[in-house]
Amino acid sequence: MTGATAALILARCDELATHTVLPGGLIERVYLSAQHAAVNSLAARWMTEAGLSIWQDAAGNQCGRREGAVPGLPALLLGSHLDTVPSAGRYDGILGVLLAIAVADRIRASGRRLPFALEVVAFGDEEGTRFGTTLLGSRAFSGTWQPEWWNLSDADGVTVHEAFLAFGLDPDRVGEAARSTRDLVGYLEAHIEQGPVLDDADEPLGVVTSIAGARRFQITIEGAAGHSGTSWSLRRDALAGASEAILAIEDIARTANLIATVGHLQVFPDAVNVIAGRAEFSLDLRGESDAARDAVWDRIETALADICSRRQLDVHTVQTHVAPAAHCSAPLRAVLDRGIRSTRTAAAAPTDVPSLFSMAGHDAMAVAAVTDVAMLFVRCAGGVSHHPDESVTAADVAVALDALEAAVLALADGYATAGGSA
Ligand code: GLV
Ligand code: MN
Ligand code: MN
């Protein structure tokens, strides 16, 4: 039975993967695109079949709800995201949404009414692929939308404001997507691990302790474009400066045991016989503590200034995203732990459930602003993610489904006993 549902979940992951803007089987699906609308429709259909009443919220998140023992009770949220990075895998975010729908369907089929409502949320933007800043869907949901985001634009110059209108959303009503703490019991997100810890430990599932705080920057180095035949003394080469800066960033972050990634670089005018007059690159910085991450950024800023002054270059930095580290709630972690234990054989039962820190960002970080959160990680082969080779097994999906359902039911039991608190 669980095996058949796991097969269905994987078939749905395959179906969602066909909604892409890229040719040749590659996946890219961004916020407020035609592909976003298409996958929301599919998710809405599957939510309806799972017995949920559905709506698309004011920020384009697809939502579904099943009432608890009486209508109008606070809701336990299950969910993740449906958007992707460029050349993505088919499970990052998507698996969590489909597991959530499958859990709702099982609870519907059992006929059991929970002491809270159950909601499933398919967030529209976790990756930030289109507009550079991330978690737009879950930030609207948690009431932390920032007005300056309306003017962010995509690679074609389309602003968030324009994209809302084109998607059929009213920007003036984005506040209606915001949920209030008193209407929520908590948020549980299942997600592939995106790292090798579970695979190395030969464990299918783990519980997340906390999620790294992230900052992202757009860094521009200006020099002077000119003929590549010019002598060394006259050159102000922006690309050579950017290269030195990128290696310095790597060195500073490694020394501080933090993660820094420069994943995007553009050179202008970008010609074989012209010295680069301008180089623009991104920086994604993550750390377990916000203070350690911020201290590394301070050192990077100093290094950028030193390198550029020595090379007679100008440097300009813009922060495009900031999210504080998020801690998962102890009571919600405990129900996930119970859910995982319930799937184990008697022989494996005494072994500790793996607990992991997440370097990857998740919708749970944004939702933490409005309710308690916890995350269930599912093993992915070799820890590979943000890549077409991302892969999970049907057996792991089946055990994740059982564990997530068991966690929801454990929470329901404890909630009823505690008289309505998680
Ligand atoms: C999202 O996957 C992120 O961690 O950037
Ligand atoms: Mn991702
Ligand atoms: Mn994700």
GROMACS .gro file of N, CA and C and ligand atoms in nm, residues 81 83-85 88 92-93 126-127 191-192 194 216 286 360-362 385-386 390, ligand 2:
model
   61
   81HIS      N    1   0.809   2.357  -0.153
   81HIS     CA    2   0.795   2.446  -0.270
   81HIS      C    3   0.793   2.370  -0.402
   83ASP      N    4   0.887   2.556  -0.702
   83ASP     CA    5   0.977   2.624  -0.797
   83ASP      C    6   1.114   2.555  -0.795
   84THR      N    7   1.195   2.585  -0.894
   84THR     CA    8   1.325   2.518  -0.906
   84THR      C    9   1.437   2.617  -0.943
   85VAL      N   10   1.560   2.567  -0.926
   85VAL     CA   11   1.676   2.637  -0.981
   85VAL      C   12   1.687   2.602  -1.130
   88ALA      N   13   1.752   2.192  -1.272
   88ALA     CA   14   1.726   2.138  -1.138
   88ALA      C   15   1.708   1.987  -1.142
   92ASP      N   16   1.377   1.839  -0.512
   92ASP     CA   17   1.401   1.950  -0.418
   92ASP      C   18   1.273   2.032  -0.404
   93GLY      N   19   1.209   2.025  -0.288
   93GLY     CA   20   1.084   2.097  -0.265
   93GLY      C   21   0.963   2.016  -0.308
  126GLU      N   22   1.087   2.945  -0.342
  126GLU     CA   23   1.186   2.922  -0.235
  126GLU      C   24   1.326   2.949  -0.287
  127GLU      N   25   1.347   2.927  -0.419
  127GLU     CA   26   1.483   2.930  -0.473
  127GLU      C   27   1.533   3.070  -0.506
  191HIS      N   28   1.186   1.715   0.313
  191HIS     CA   29   1.272   1.767   0.206
  191HIS      C   30   1.388   1.671   0.186
  192ILE      N   31   1.436   1.660   0.063
  192ILE     CA   32   1.559   1.581   0.045
  192ILE      C   33   1.673   1.650   0.119
  194GLN      N   34   1.996   1.704   0.052
  194GLN     CA   35   2.089   1.790  -0.024
  194GLN      C   36   2.229   1.790   0.037
  216ARG      N   37   2.294   3.702   0.069
  216ARG     CA   38   2.339   3.702  -0.071
  216ARG      C   39   2.372   3.843  -0.114
  286ARG      N   40   2.663   3.134   0.396
  286ARG     CA   41   2.576   3.064   0.492
  286ARG      C   42   2.654   3.023   0.616
  360ALA      N   43   2.140   2.411   0.349
  360ALA     CA   44   2.049   2.460   0.245
  360ALA      C   45   1.937   2.541   0.310
  361GLY      N   46   1.885   2.638   0.236
  361GLY     CA   47   1.772   2.717   0.284
  361GLY      C   48   1.641   2.646   0.255
  362HIS      N   49   1.540   2.677   0.334
  362HIS     CA   50   1.410   2.612   0.318
  362HIS      C   51   1.297   2.708   0.353
  385SER      N   52   2.226   1.752  -0.527
  385SER     CA   53   2.103   1.831  -0.542
  385SER      C   54   2.134   1.955  -0.625
  386HIS      N   55   2.029   2.028  -0.667
  386HIS     CA   56   2.042   2.139  -0.762
  386HIS      C   57   2.115   2.089  -0.886
  390GLU      N   58   1.986   1.458  -0.922
  390GLU     CA   59   1.921   1.443  -0.792
  390GLU      C   60   1.837   1.315  -0.795
  424MN      MN   61   1.680   2.422  -0.370
   0.00000   0.00000   0.00000
